[in-house]
Amino acid sequence: MSTGPGTVSAPAPTTPTPSTRSSMFSSLKIRNYRLFFLGQAVSNIGTWMQRIAQDWLVLSLTGSATAVGVTTALQFLPMLLFGLYGGVLVDRLPKRPTLLVTQTAMALTGLALAALTITGQVQVWHVYVAAFAVGLATVVDNPARQSFVTEMVGPDQLQNAVSLNSANFQSARLIGPAVAGLMITGVGTGWAFLLNGLSFVAPIAGLLLMRARELHAVERAPRGKGQLREGLRYVSGRPELIWPIVLVGFVGTFAFNFPVYLAAFVDDVFHAGAGTYSLFNTLMAVGSVAGALLAARRGTARLRVVSTAALLFGLIEVVAAGAPTLWMFAALMIPLGLFGMTINVTANTSLQMATDPVMRGRVMSLYMMVFLGGTPIGAPIAGWITDTYGPRAGLAAGGAVAALAAAVIAVILARTGGLRLSVGWRHGHPSVRFVPRERREELAAAA
């Protein structure tokens, strides 16, 4: 079994390597990753177009936030049901051919939904089936893409490449929703689905053009019994893996239900249209891109950053729930995007760097299962609270759960790491921070 950087007990290196400090875009110097990045840039725009069009189509067909929540739940239900099995497959299979199959499947799904919508035959159950089909492909596609990054760039560039992947996805969010809004109001929802289906040509071409000899060899798990249980035991025995996954699970399940929250705010609170819905998503993307680029520049992936970002993310959601005007609500989308992306990138990188390569598919599938797979539970709940008590109550409840989970897990991680909470004065200012247990008395004396 490989004993590379994945076996380190700490969640991430405490000091950035020179390569991660040298350039915010250093991993783009690698040809295979550059092809992957460019292909994903095109496909991600189509993905965001389909997300906006799908949510708006369901809301138009049903007039129900709960139906939007059901659609989102169906898209992520396969990850909840089969996510761990997808990770076992990814650890066994070669990543590049696997991605060719999953990307092709998602392209065909988008084209089928486009045909139904453009011809006027679409019904809400068609959207449900398409969402579930995309979810099935995602069960394998997500952990395969996460794990394939290491094969393209190696461990030294992992933090930078993961951050740029997130910046790529969120940069597309600046373009996709805006284009989707124009197309929905101009030529119809079906054309957004069509462009999404065609956009998969780019990542498929990028995968085919890669040079296999330049990929970093990674040990694949052999076929055998008990590999799923082995992965769960591996994670459960490591606090630096299990607690970030638990935290991301709470945030993803209860606080990341933006298709439900934003659609309801646009329709019921601000009485606006698809353009405003696109605006909210675009502003959130601005913050997300900033968060991803800051992570690429930072070069480290510390768990305290994850818990702090989750706490601030939850608190800002609670504040946004009470925003009295459309423009105040819109402005808060930027910090929500920034801290949401900080949670995602930092947790993702810390898990990959703390995991042995032969287990990485299973660990990342568990991460994606709790982050995305919690949506089938959280989205209908969020939709029901939103329909019953109003959009403000739904958003506030999601933010409160995220903030509380972040505070509790921060304390657990601190105790696991031998830290204590220190409250006092430092350099003439109040100081609240976690410090090693043996330094507590020194800091108290200095205060």
XYZ file of C-alpha atoms in Angstrom:
447
model
C 0.000 0.000 0.000
C 1.250 3.462 -0.835
C 2.482 5.548 2.059
C 2.533 8.907 0.328
C 1.126 12.141 1.717
C -2.273 10.563 2.152
C -1.123 8.642 5.236
C -0.064 11.679 7.230
C -2.058 11.914 10.439
C -2.353 15.672 10.348
C -5.104 17.113 8.181
C -2.748 19.159 6.068
C 0.796 20.491 6.020
C 1.155 23.443 8.343
C 3.607 25.204 6.041
C 2.883 25.807 2.357
C 5.351 24.274 -0.037
C 7.209 26.624 -2.368
C 5.169 25.424 -5.326
C 1.905 26.380 -3.676
C 3.250 29.801 -2.772
C 4.769 30.608 -6.140
C 1.624 31.113 -8.172
C -2.111 31.147 -7.724
C -2.393 29.263 -11.046
C 0.676 27.012 -10.792
C -1.161 23.736 -11.517
C -2.281 25.076 -14.913
C 1.315 24.632 -16.101
C 0.588 20.894 -16.242
C -0.776 19.983 -19.701
C -3.195 17.244 -18.635
C -4.694 19.372 -15.902
C -4.934 22.343 -18.259
C -7.006 20.245 -20.704
C -9.203 19.065 -17.848
C -9.634 22.619 -16.543
C -10.599 24.069 -19.937
C -13.071 21.270 -20.651
C -14.697 21.702 -17.268
C -14.885 25.480 -17.779
C -17.171 24.979 -20.767
C -19.219 22.183 -19.224
C -19.671 24.029 -15.929
C -21.359 26.941 -17.704
C -23.846 24.483 -19.171
C -24.348 22.837 -15.791
C -25.250 26.140 -14.148
C -27.581 26.977 -17.013
C -29.382 23.673 -16.507
C -29.608 24.178 -12.739
C -31.278 27.550 -13.121
C -33.528 26.372 -15.956
C -34.501 23.201 -14.095
C -35.477 25.048 -10.902
C -37.411 27.695 -12.793
C -39.166 25.135 -14.998
C -40.388 23.163 -11.974
C -41.532 26.344 -10.236
C -43.359 27.406 -13.416
C -45.057 24.014 -13.811
C -46.111 23.634 -10.165
C -45.857 27.006 -8.379
C -44.464 25.118 -5.365
C -41.175 25.531 -3.488
C -41.700 22.013 -2.189
C -41.645 20.683 -5.772
C -38.324 22.466 -6.347
C -37.066 20.807 -3.179
C -38.256 17.402 -4.397
C -36.415 17.891 -7.699
C -33.211 18.796 -5.872
C -33.712 15.835 -3.537
C -34.129 13.408 -6.453
C -30.928 14.675 -8.054
C -28.938 13.950 -4.909
C -30.846 10.890 -3.653
C -28.610 8.437 -5.588
C -25.580 9.879 -3.795
C -27.246 9.180 -0.459
C -28.268 5.646 -1.444
C -25.298 4.500 -3.505
C -22.509 7.012 -2.824
C -20.301 4.645 -0.836
C -20.613 1.928 -3.482
C -19.583 4.512 -6.070
C -16.432 5.156 -4.044
C -15.590 1.444 -3.987
C -15.943 1.323 -7.798
C -13.794 4.425 -8.239
C -10.983 2.925 -6.135
C -11.030 -0.140 -8.421
C -11.461 1.506 -11.845
C -9.136 3.654 -13.999
C -10.351 7.225 -13.562
C -10.109 8.633 -17.103
C -12.233 5.963 -18.878
C -14.705 6.106 -16.013
C -15.117 9.858 -16.466
C -15.668 9.438 -20.211
C -18.644 7.180 -19.477
C -20.202 9.389 -16.782
C -19.789 12.626 -18.745
C -21.411 11.037 -21.807
C -24.354 9.823 -19.716
C -24.991 13.307 -18.327
C -24.795 14.813 -21.808
C -27.480 12.444 -23.093
C -29.736 13.268 -20.150
C -29.511 16.991 -20.856
C -30.290 16.483 -24.542
C -33.332 14.332 -23.745
C -34.750 16.964 -21.397
C -34.099 19.630 -24.030
C -36.072 17.696 -26.634
C -39.051 17.288 -24.298
C -39.073 20.948 -23.294
C -38.559 22.469 -26.751
C -41.373 20.335 -28.204
C -43.731 21.371 -25.403
C -44.178 17.832 -24.089
C -42.374 18.287 -20.783
C -44.151 17.451 -17.536
C -42.852 17.753 -14.009
C -42.270 13.996 -13.740
C -39.941 14.213 -16.735
C -37.807 16.686 -14.819
C -37.871 14.389 -11.793
C -36.628 11.446 -13.885
C -33.894 13.552 -15.524
C -32.718 14.842 -12.144
C -32.547 11.292 -10.776
C -30.637 10.086 -13.857
C -28.033 12.836 -13.465
C -27.758 11.861 -9.812
C -27.006 8.249 -10.738
C -24.145 9.338 -13.000
C -22.869 11.679 -10.292
C -22.491 8.765 -7.848
C -19.429 7.663 -9.816
C -18.505 10.925 -11.556
C -17.951 13.017 -8.421
C -15.496 10.787 -6.534
C -13.770 9.933 -9.829
C -13.210 13.618 -10.642
C -12.067 14.370 -7.089
C -9.580 11.483 -7.112
C -8.394 12.113 -10.681
C -7.013 15.522 -9.699
C -4.136 13.870 -7.832
C -3.301 11.707 -10.844
C -3.074 14.795 -13.050
C -1.065 17.120 -10.786
C 0.534 15.033 -8.030
C 0.434 15.746 -4.279
C 2.479 18.976 -4.369
C -0.107 20.800 -6.501
C -3.204 19.213 -4.973
C -4.320 22.201 -2.875
C -3.870 24.565 -5.803
C -5.674 22.309 -8.299
C -8.634 21.607 -5.991
C -9.010 25.331 -5.358
C -8.834 26.149 -9.070
C -11.433 23.456 -9.799
C -13.776 25.191 -7.383
C -12.954 28.608 -8.835
C -13.653 27.166 -12.280
C -17.050 25.842 -11.229
C -18.013 29.060 -9.481
C -16.707 31.302 -12.276
C -19.114 29.464 -14.559
C -21.781 30.459 -12.079
C -21.106 34.075 -13.056
C -21.950 33.289 -16.681
C -24.374 30.352 -16.603
C -27.196 31.892 -14.528
C -27.026 35.155 -16.472
C -27.207 33.356 -19.822
C -29.941 31.065 -18.494
C -32.011 34.062 -17.388
C -31.719 35.632 -20.832
C -32.574 32.386 -22.605
C -35.548 31.585 -20.360
C -37.094 34.996 -20.964
C -35.995 35.172 -24.629
C -36.278 31.799 -26.348
C -37.413 29.374 -23.629
C -36.107 26.981 -20.998
C -35.469 24.089 -23.383
C -32.596 25.857 -25.135
C -30.686 26.112 -21.868
C -30.984 22.330 -21.523
C -29.780 21.902 -25.112
C -26.663 24.005 -24.584
C -25.869 22.071 -21.428
C -26.021 18.774 -23.300
C -23.739 20.083 -26.047
C -21.280 21.574 -23.533
C -20.124 18.084 -22.504
C -18.250 17.820 -25.801
C -15.483 19.959 -24.242
C -14.598 17.804 -21.189
C -14.918 14.598 -23.232
C -12.465 16.000 -25.809
C -10.114 17.112 -23.021
C -10.058 13.628 -21.499
C -9.362 12.039 -24.897
C -6.468 14.444 -25.610
C -4.630 13.753 -22.333
C -1.255 11.979 -22.343
C -1.572 8.862 -20.232
C 2.200 8.645 -19.681
C 2.161 12.019 -17.890
C -0.415 10.941 -15.299
C 0.845 10.137 -11.802
C 0.468 6.427 -11.122
C -1.880 5.707 -8.207
C -2.409 2.273 -6.704
C -5.897 0.899 -7.392
C -7.729 -1.243 -4.880
C -8.075 -4.894 -5.950
C -11.473 -6.535 -6.055
C -12.348 -8.048 -2.722
C -14.960 -8.430 -0.039
C -15.494 -5.979 2.767
C -14.038 -2.932 0.997
C -16.995 -0.751 1.937
C -16.646 -1.667 5.619
C -12.902 -1.140 5.336
C -13.455 2.407 4.106
C -15.888 3.217 6.912
C -13.488 1.839 9.545
C -10.665 3.854 8.014
C -12.617 7.106 8.339
C -14.164 6.407 11.754
C -10.756 5.851 13.328
C -9.387 9.243 12.268
C -10.796 12.424 13.873
C -9.181 14.568 11.159
C -11.436 12.773 8.646
C -14.674 11.999 10.448
C -15.426 15.378 12.065
C -14.990 17.536 8.942
C -17.276 15.099 7.112
C -19.885 15.369 9.891
C -19.703 19.178 9.795
C -20.020 19.284 6.008
C -22.989 16.929 6.341
C -24.881 19.324 8.596
C -24.069 22.330 6.408
C -24.919 20.554 3.155
C -28.150 19.057 4.456
C -29.681 22.109 6.118
C -27.923 25.278 4.924
C -27.058 24.719 1.249
C -30.615 24.426 -0.052
C -30.334 27.573 -2.143
C -32.514 26.371 -5.041
C -35.373 26.245 -2.522
C -34.511 29.378 -0.546
C -33.651 31.704 -3.432
C -36.564 30.681 -5.650
C -38.950 31.288 -2.741
C -37.425 34.682 -1.864
C -37.696 35.796 -5.493
C -41.284 34.626 -5.871
C -42.859 35.228 -2.453
C -40.797 37.941 -0.727
C -39.561 40.226 -3.511
C -42.174 39.285 -6.181
C -39.578 39.315 -8.970
C -38.732 37.040 -11.903
C -36.086 34.773 -13.400
C -33.668 37.670 -13.868
C -33.548 38.341 -10.123
C -33.083 34.631 -9.402
C -30.123 34.640 -11.787
C -28.768 37.796 -10.125
C -28.758 36.170 -6.680
C -26.914 33.141 -8.031
C -24.433 35.342 -9.874
C -23.617 37.412 -6.781
C -23.149 34.247 -4.744
C -20.772 33.046 -7.449
C -18.701 36.239 -7.105
C -18.117 35.393 -3.463
C -17.466 31.740 -4.286
C -14.793 32.596 -6.854
C -13.114 34.883 -4.316
C -13.197 32.122 -1.709
C -11.718 29.562 -4.110
C -8.918 31.866 -5.286
C -8.048 32.783 -1.703
C -7.811 29.066 -0.933
C -5.520 28.556 -3.941
C -3.269 31.331 -2.695
C -3.347 30.208 0.944
C -1.677 26.866 0.231
C -2.844 25.165 3.458
C -6.023 23.344 4.441
C -6.534 23.624 8.190
C -9.579 22.267 9.951
C -9.981 25.401 12.047
C -10.583 27.288 8.794
C -13.420 24.864 7.955
C -15.178 25.288 11.307
C -14.735 29.087 11.374
C -16.051 29.458 7.830
C -19.053 27.228 8.658
C -19.877 29.315 11.739
C -19.741 32.582 9.781
C -21.687 31.054 6.890
C -24.532 30.036 9.203
C -24.651 33.399 10.960
C -24.765 35.301 7.658
C -27.673 33.117 6.501
C -29.578 34.082 9.649
C -28.876 37.767 8.963
C -29.901 37.399 5.299
C -33.202 35.833 6.374
C -34.151 39.130 7.989
C -32.905 41.432 5.208
C -35.646 44.043 4.642
C -34.798 44.935 1.023
C -33.926 43.082 -2.145
C -30.583 44.830 -2.522
C -29.503 44.128 1.050
C -30.382 40.465 0.551
C -28.496 40.451 -2.760
C -25.377 41.982 -1.179
C -25.275 39.221 1.450
C -25.045 36.609 -1.306
C -21.371 37.563 -1.792
C -20.106 36.655 1.719
C -22.359 33.590 1.684
C -20.619 32.428 -1.481
C -17.169 33.213 -0.073
C -17.574 31.293 3.183
C -19.520 28.474 1.528
C -16.687 27.924 -0.919
C -14.093 28.139 1.850
C -15.881 25.277 3.627
C -15.986 23.178 0.461
C -12.422 23.701 -0.764
C -10.715 23.459 2.622
C -12.616 20.350 3.726
C -12.059 18.699 0.334
C -8.314 19.352 0.327
C -7.726 18.431 3.963
C -9.495 15.102 3.443
C -7.532 14.233 0.302
C -4.207 15.144 1.889
C -4.945 13.100 5.035
C -6.078 10.004 3.096
C -4.013 7.152 1.708
C -4.336 7.131 -2.118
C -5.748 3.589 -2.239
C -8.616 4.720 0.039
C -9.196 8.111 -1.553
C -12.175 7.134 -3.709
C -14.057 5.749 -0.717
C -13.230 8.696 1.516
C -14.211 11.239 -1.121
C -17.408 9.342 -1.920
C -18.328 9.479 1.773
C -17.570 13.218 1.758
C -19.720 13.766 -1.323
C -22.423 11.486 0.049
C -22.907 13.548 3.198
C -22.408 16.903 1.429
C -24.691 16.235 -1.530
C -26.546 13.155 -0.330
C -28.013 15.019 2.625
C -29.981 17.144 0.180
C -32.762 14.529 -0.271
C -33.376 14.921 3.454
C -32.790 18.640 3.811
C -34.360 19.990 0.613
C -37.917 18.694 1.240
C -37.682 19.841 4.874
C -36.504 23.260 3.747
C -39.281 23.379 1.151
C -41.918 22.426 3.742
C -40.703 25.037 6.264
C -40.567 27.621 3.487
C -44.087 26.860 2.237
C -45.548 26.645 5.763
C -43.770 29.422 7.656
C -42.313 31.534 4.860
C -38.930 31.867 3.117
C -37.405 33.895 5.962
C -38.081 31.136 8.489
C -36.673 28.471 6.168
C -33.400 30.330 5.531
C -32.957 31.281 9.190
C -33.477 27.684 10.326
C -30.853 26.376 7.886
C -28.320 28.981 8.982
C -28.925 28.318 12.674
C -28.286 24.576 12.249
C -25.020 25.250 10.380
C -23.754 27.726 12.985
C -24.589 25.445 15.907
C -22.961 22.418 14.251
C -19.822 24.448 13.501
C -19.505 25.627 17.102
C -19.961 22.135 18.577
C -17.567 20.423 16.151
C -14.939 23.162 16.592
C -14.894 22.336 20.316
C -14.670 18.590 19.584
C -11.760 19.092 17.165
C -10.003 21.340 19.653
C -10.298 18.767 22.428
C -9.184 15.979 20.086
C -6.136 18.039 19.105
C -5.209 18.764 22.710
C -6.354 22.396 22.598
C -8.189 24.553 25.117
C -10.214 27.719 24.744
C -8.262 30.780 25.885
C -10.158 33.973 26.691
C -8.236 37.048 27.754
C -6.344 40.101 26.589
C -3.522 40.054 24.066
C -1.564 43.146 23.037
C -4.222 45.307 24.624
C -7.139 43.648 22.803
C -9.609 40.932 23.809
C -8.504 37.504 22.566
C -10.616 34.355 22.114
C -8.753 31.423 20.577
C -7.764 27.774 20.947
C -4.250 27.122 22.283
C -2.310 23.988 23.308
C -3.187 22.831 26.810
C 0.345 23.358 28.124
C 0.340 27.025 26.981
C -2.894 27.944 28.721
C -1.235 28.884 32.015
C 1.450 30.900 30.195
C -1.175 32.931 28.295
C -3.220 33.478 31.438
C -0.143 34.776 33.252
C 0.763 37.045 30.318
C -2.777 38.500 30.255
